[in-house]
JSON list of C-alpha atoms in Angstrom, two decimals:
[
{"chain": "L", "resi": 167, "resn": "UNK", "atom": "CA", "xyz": [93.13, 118.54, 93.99]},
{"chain": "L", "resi": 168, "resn": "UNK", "atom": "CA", "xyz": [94.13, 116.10, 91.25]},
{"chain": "L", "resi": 169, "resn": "UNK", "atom": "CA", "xyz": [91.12, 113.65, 90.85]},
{"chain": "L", "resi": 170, "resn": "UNK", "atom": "CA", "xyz": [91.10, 110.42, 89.32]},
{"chain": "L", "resi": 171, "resn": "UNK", "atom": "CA", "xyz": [88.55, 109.48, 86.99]},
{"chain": "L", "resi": 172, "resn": "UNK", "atom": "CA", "xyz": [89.44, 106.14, 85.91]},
{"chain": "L", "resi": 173, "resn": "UNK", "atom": "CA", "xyz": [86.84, 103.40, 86.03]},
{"chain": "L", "resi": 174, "resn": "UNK", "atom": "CA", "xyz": [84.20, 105.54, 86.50]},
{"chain": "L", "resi": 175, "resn": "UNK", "atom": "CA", "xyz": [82.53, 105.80, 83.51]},
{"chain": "L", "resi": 176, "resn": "UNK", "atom": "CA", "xyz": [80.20, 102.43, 85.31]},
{"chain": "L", "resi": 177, "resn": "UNK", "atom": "CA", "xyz": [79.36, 104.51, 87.40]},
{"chain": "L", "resi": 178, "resn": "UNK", "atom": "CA", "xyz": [77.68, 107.15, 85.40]},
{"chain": "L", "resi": 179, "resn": "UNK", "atom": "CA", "xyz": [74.19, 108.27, 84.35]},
{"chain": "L", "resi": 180, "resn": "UNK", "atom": "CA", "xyz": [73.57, 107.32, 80.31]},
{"chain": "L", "resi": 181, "resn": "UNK", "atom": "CA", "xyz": [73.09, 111.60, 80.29]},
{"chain": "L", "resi": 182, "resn": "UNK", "atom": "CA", "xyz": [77.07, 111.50, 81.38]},
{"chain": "L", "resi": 183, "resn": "UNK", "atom": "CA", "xyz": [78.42, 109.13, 79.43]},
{"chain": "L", "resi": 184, "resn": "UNK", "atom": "CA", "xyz": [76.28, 111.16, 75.95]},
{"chain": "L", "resi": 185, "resn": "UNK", "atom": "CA", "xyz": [78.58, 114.27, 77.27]},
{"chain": "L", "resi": 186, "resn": "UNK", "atom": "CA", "xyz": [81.71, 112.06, 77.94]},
{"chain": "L", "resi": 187, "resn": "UNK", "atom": "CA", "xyz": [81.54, 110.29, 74.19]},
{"chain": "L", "resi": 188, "resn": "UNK", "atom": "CA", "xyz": [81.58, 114.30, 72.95]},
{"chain": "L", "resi": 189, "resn": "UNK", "atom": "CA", "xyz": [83.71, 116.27, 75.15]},
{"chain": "L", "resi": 190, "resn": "UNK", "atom": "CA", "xyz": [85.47, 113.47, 76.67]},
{"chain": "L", "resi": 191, "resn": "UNK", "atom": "CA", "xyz": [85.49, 112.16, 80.70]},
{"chain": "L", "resi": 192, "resn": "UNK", "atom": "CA", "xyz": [87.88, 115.20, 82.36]},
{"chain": "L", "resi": 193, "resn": "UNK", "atom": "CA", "xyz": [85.79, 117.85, 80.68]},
{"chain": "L", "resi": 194, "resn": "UNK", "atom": "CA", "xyz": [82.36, 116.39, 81.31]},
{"chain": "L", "resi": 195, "resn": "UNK", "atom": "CA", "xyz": [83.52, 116.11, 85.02]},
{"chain": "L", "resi": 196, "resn": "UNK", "atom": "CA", "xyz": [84.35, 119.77, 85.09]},
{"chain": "L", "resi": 197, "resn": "UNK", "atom": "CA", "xyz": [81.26, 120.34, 83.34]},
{"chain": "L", "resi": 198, "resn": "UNK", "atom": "CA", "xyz": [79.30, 118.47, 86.23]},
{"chain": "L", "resi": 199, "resn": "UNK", "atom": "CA", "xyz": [80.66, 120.23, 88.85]},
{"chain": "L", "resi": 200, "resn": "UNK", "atom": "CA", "xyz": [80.20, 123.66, 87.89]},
{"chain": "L", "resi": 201, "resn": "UNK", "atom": "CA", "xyz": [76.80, 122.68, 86.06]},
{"chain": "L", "resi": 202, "resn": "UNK", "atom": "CA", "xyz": [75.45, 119.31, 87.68]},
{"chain": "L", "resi": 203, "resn": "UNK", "atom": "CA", "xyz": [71.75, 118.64, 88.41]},
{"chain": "L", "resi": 204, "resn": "UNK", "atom": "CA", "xyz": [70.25, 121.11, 85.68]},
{"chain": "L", "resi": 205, "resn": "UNK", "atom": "CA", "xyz": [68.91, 120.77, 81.88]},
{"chain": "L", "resi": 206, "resn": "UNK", "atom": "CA", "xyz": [70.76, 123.24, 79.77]},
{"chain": "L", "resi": 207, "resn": "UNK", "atom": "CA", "xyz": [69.12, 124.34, 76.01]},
{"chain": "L", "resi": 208, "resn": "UNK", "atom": "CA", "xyz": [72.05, 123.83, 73.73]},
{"chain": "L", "resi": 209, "resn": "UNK", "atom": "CA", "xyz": [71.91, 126.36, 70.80]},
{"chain": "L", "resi": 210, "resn": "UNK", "atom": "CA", "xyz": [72.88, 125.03, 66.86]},
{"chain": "L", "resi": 211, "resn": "UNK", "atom": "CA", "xyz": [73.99, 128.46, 65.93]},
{"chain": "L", "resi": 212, "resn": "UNK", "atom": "CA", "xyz": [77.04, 130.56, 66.39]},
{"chain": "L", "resi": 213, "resn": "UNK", "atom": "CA", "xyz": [78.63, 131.23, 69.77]},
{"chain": "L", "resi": 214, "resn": "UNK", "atom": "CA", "xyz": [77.11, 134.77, 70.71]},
{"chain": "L", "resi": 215, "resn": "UNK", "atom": "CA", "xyz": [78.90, 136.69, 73.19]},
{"chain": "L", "resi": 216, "resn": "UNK", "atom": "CA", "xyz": [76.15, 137.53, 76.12]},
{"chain": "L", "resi": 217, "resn": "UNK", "atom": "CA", "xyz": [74.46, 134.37, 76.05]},
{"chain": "L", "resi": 218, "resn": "UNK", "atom": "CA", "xyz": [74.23, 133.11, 79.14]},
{"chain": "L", "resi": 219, "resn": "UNK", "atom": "CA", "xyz": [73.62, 129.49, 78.87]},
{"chain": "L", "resi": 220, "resn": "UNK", "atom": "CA", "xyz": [77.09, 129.80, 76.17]},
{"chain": "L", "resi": 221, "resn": "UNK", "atom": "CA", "xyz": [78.58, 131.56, 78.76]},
{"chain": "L", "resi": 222, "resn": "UNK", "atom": "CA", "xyz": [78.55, 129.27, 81.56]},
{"chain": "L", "resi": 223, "resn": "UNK", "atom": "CA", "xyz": [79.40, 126.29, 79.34]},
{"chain": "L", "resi": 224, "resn": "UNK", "atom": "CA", "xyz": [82.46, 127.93, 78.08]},
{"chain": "L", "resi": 225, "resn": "UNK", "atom": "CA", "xyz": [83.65, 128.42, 81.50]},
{"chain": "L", "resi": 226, "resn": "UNK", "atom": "CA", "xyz": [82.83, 125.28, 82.73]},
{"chain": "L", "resi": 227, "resn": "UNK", "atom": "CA", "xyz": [84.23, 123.87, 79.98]},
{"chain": "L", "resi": 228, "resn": "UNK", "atom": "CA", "xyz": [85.92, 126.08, 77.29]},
{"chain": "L", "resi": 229, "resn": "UNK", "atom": "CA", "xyz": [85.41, 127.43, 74.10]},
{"chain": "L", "resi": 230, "resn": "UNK", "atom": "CA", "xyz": [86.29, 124.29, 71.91]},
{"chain": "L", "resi": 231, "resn": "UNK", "atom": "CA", "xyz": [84.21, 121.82, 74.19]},
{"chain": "L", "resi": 232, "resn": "UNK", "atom": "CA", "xyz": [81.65, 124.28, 74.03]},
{"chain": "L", "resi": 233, "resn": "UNK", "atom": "CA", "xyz": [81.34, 124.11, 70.41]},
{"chain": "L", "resi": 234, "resn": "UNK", "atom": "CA", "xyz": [81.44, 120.39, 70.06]},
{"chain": "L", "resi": 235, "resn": "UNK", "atom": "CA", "xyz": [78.80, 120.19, 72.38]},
{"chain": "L", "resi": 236, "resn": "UNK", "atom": "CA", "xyz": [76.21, 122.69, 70.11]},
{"chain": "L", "resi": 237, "resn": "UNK", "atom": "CA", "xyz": [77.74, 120.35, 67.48]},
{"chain": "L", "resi": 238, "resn": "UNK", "atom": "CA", "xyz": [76.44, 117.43, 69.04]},
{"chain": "L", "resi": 239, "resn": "UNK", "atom": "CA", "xyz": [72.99, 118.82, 70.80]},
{"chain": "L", "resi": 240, "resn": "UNK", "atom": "CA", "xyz": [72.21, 121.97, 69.21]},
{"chain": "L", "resi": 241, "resn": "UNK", "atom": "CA", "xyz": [68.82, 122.48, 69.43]},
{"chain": "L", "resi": 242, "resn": "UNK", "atom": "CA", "xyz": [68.19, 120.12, 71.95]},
{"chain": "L", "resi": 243, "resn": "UNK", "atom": "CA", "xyz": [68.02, 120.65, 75.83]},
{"chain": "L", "resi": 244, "resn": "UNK", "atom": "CA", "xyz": [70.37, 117.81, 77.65]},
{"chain": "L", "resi": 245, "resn": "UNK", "atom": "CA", "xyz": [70.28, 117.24, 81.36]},
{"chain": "L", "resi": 246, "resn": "UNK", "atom": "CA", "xyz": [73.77, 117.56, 82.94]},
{"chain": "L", "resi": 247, "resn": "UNK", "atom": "CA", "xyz": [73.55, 114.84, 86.16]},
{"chain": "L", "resi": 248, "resn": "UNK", "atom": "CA", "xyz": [75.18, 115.78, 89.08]},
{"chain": "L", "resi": 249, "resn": "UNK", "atom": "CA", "xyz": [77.02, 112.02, 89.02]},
{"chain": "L", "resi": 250, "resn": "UNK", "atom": "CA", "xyz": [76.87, 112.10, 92.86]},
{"chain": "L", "resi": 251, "resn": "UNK", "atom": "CA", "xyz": [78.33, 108.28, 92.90]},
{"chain": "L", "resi": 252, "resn": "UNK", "atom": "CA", "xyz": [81.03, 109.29, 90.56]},
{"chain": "L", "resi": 253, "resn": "UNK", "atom": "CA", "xyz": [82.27, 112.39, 92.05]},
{"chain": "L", "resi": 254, "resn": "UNK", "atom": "CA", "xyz": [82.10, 110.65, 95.37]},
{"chain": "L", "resi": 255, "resn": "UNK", "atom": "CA", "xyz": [84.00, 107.35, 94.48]},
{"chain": "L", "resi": 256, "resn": "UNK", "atom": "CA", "xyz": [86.46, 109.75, 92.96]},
{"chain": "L", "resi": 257, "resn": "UNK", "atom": "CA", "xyz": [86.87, 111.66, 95.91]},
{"chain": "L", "resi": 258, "resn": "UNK", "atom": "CA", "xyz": [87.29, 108.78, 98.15]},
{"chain": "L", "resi": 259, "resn": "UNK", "atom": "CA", "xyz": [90.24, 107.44, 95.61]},
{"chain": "L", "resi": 260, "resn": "UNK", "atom": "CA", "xyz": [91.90, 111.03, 95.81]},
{"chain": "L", "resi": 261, "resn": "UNK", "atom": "CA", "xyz": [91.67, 110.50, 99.96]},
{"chain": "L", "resi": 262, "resn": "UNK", "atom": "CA", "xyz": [92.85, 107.26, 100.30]},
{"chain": "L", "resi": 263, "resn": "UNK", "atom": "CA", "xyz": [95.65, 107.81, 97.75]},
{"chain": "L", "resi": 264, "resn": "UNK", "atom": "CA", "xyz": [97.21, 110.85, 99.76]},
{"chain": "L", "resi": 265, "resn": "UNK", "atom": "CA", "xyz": [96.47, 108.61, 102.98]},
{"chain": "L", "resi": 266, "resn": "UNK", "atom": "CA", "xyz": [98.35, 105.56, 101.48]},
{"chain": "L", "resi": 267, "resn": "UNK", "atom": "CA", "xyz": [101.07, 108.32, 100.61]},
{"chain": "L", "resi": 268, "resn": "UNK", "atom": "CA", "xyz": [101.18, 109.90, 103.93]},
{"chain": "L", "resi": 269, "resn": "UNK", "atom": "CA", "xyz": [101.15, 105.96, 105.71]},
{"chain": "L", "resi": 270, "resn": "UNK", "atom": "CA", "xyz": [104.34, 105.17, 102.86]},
{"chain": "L", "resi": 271, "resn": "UNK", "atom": "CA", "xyz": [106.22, 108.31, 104.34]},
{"chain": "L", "resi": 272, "resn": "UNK", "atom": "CA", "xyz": [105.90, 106.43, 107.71]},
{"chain": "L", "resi": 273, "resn": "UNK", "atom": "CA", "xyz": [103.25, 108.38, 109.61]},
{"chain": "L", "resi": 274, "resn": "UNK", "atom": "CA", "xyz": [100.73, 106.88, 111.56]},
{"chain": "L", "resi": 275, "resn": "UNK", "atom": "CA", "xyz": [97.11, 106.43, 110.85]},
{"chain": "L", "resi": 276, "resn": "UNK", "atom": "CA", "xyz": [95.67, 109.02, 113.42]},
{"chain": "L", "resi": 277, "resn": "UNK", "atom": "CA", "xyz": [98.05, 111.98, 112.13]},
{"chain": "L", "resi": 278, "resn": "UNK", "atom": "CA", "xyz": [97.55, 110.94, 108.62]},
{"chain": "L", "resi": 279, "resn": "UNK", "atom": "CA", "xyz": [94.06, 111.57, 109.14]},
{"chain": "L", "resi": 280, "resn": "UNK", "atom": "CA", "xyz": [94.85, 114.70, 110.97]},
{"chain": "L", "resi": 281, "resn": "UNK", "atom": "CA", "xyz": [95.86, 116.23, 108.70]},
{"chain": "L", "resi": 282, "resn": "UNK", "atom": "CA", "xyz": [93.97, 114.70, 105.36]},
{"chain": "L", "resi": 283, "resn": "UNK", "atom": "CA", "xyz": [90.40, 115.29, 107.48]},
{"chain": "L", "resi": 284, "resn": "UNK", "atom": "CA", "xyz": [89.90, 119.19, 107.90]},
{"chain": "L", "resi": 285, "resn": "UNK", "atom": "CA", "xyz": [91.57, 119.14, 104.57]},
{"chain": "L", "resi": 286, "resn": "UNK", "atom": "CA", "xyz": [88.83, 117.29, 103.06]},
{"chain": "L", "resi": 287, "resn": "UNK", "atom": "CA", "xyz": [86.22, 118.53, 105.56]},
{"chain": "L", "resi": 288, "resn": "UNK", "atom": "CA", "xyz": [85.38, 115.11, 106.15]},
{"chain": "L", "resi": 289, "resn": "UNK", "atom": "CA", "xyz": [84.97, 113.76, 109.61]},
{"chain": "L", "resi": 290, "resn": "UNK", "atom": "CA", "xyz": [87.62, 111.49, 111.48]},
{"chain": "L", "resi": 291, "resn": "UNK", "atom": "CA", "xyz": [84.43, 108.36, 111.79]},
{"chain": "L", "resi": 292, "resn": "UNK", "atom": "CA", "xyz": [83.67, 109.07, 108.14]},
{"chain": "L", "resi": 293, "resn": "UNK", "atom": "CA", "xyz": [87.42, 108.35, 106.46]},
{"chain": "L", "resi": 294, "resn": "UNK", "atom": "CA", "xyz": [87.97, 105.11, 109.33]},
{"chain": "L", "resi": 295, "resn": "UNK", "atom": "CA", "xyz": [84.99, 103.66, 108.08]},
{"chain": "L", "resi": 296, "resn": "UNK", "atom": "CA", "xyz": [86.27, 103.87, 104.07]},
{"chain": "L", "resi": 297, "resn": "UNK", "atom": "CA", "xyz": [89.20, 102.67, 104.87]},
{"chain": "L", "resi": 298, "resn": "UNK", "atom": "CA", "xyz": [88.19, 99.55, 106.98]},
{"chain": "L", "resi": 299, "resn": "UNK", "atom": "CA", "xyz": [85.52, 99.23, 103.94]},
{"chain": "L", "resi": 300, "resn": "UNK", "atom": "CA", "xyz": [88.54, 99.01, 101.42]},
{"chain": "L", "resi": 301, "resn": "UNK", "atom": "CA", "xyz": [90.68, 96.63, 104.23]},
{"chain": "L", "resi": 302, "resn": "UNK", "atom": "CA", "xyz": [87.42, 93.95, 104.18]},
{"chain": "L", "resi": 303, "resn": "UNK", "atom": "CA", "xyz": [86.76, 94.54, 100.48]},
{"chain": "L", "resi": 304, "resn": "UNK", "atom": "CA", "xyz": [90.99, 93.42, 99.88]},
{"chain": "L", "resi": 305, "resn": "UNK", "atom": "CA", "xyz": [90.16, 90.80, 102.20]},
{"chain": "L", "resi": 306, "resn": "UNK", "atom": "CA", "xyz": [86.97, 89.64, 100.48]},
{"chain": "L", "resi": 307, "resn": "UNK", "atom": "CA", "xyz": [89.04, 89.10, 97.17]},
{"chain": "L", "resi": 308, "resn": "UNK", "atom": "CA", "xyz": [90.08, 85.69, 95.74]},
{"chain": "L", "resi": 309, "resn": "UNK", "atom": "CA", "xyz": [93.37, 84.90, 96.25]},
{"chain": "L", "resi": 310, "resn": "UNK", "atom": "CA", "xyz": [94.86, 82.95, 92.89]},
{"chain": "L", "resi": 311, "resn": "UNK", "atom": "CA", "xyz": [96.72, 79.75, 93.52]},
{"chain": "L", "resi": 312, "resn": "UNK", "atom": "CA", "xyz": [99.81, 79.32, 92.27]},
{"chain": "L", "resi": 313, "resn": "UNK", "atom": "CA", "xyz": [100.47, 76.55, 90.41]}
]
């Protein structure tokens, strides 16, 4: 699934937004998911094979973000967050977006979220009460007069 990380970066821990400014927003998310909620040692040196902290950043992140990282940290340890707020506000934009799709195409609410629920493994309750959320929150906005 395609996410969208735009406007997130608010969102994030200052730990994030240390990897984001090195490795950029796409791989830190990557990085987070595979990798979120632990400190990891970054190492100054070269890139040995059977390493296992180097290991799992290259594939969480490949060999070139890898290396800017130990450019940036080596020798320190940095804490990768597990951006639970992020992840989840960009998981809930990823939902509604196929739901707005799926309501475009002309089907109705309840088999839109027939299908978009077990495909999210989120419950039925769950998704009606983000989407009446984002109804009142479009509600809530200032309209601009025209003048």
């Amino acid at each position: 699934m395609m996410k969208s990380f735009e406007g997130i970066r608010d969102l994030l821990p200052e730990s994030a937004i240390a990897i984001v400014d090195v490795i950029g927003l796409e791989a830190t998310m990557q990085l987070v998911e595979v990798l979120g909620g632990v400190p990891m040692p970054v190492n100054k040196g070269v890139l040995a094979r059977g390493d296992t902290r180097l290991d799992m950043l290259r594939q969480a992140v490949g060999e070139e973000n890898t290396r800017k990282l130990m450019s940036a940290f080596g020798g320190e340890e940095i804490y990768i967050p597990n951006c639970y707020h992020a992840l989840r506000e960009c998981f809930w934009r990823q939902f509604l977006s196929e739901f707005d799709a799926l309501r475009d195409e002309g089907v109705s609410v309840l088999m839109a979220l027939t299908r978009l629920c077990p495909q999210h493994k989120v419950s039925y309750k769950q998704a009606m009460k983000v989407i009446s959320a984002r109804k009142q929150n479009a509600r809530d906005q200032p309209t601009l007069p025209f003048d």
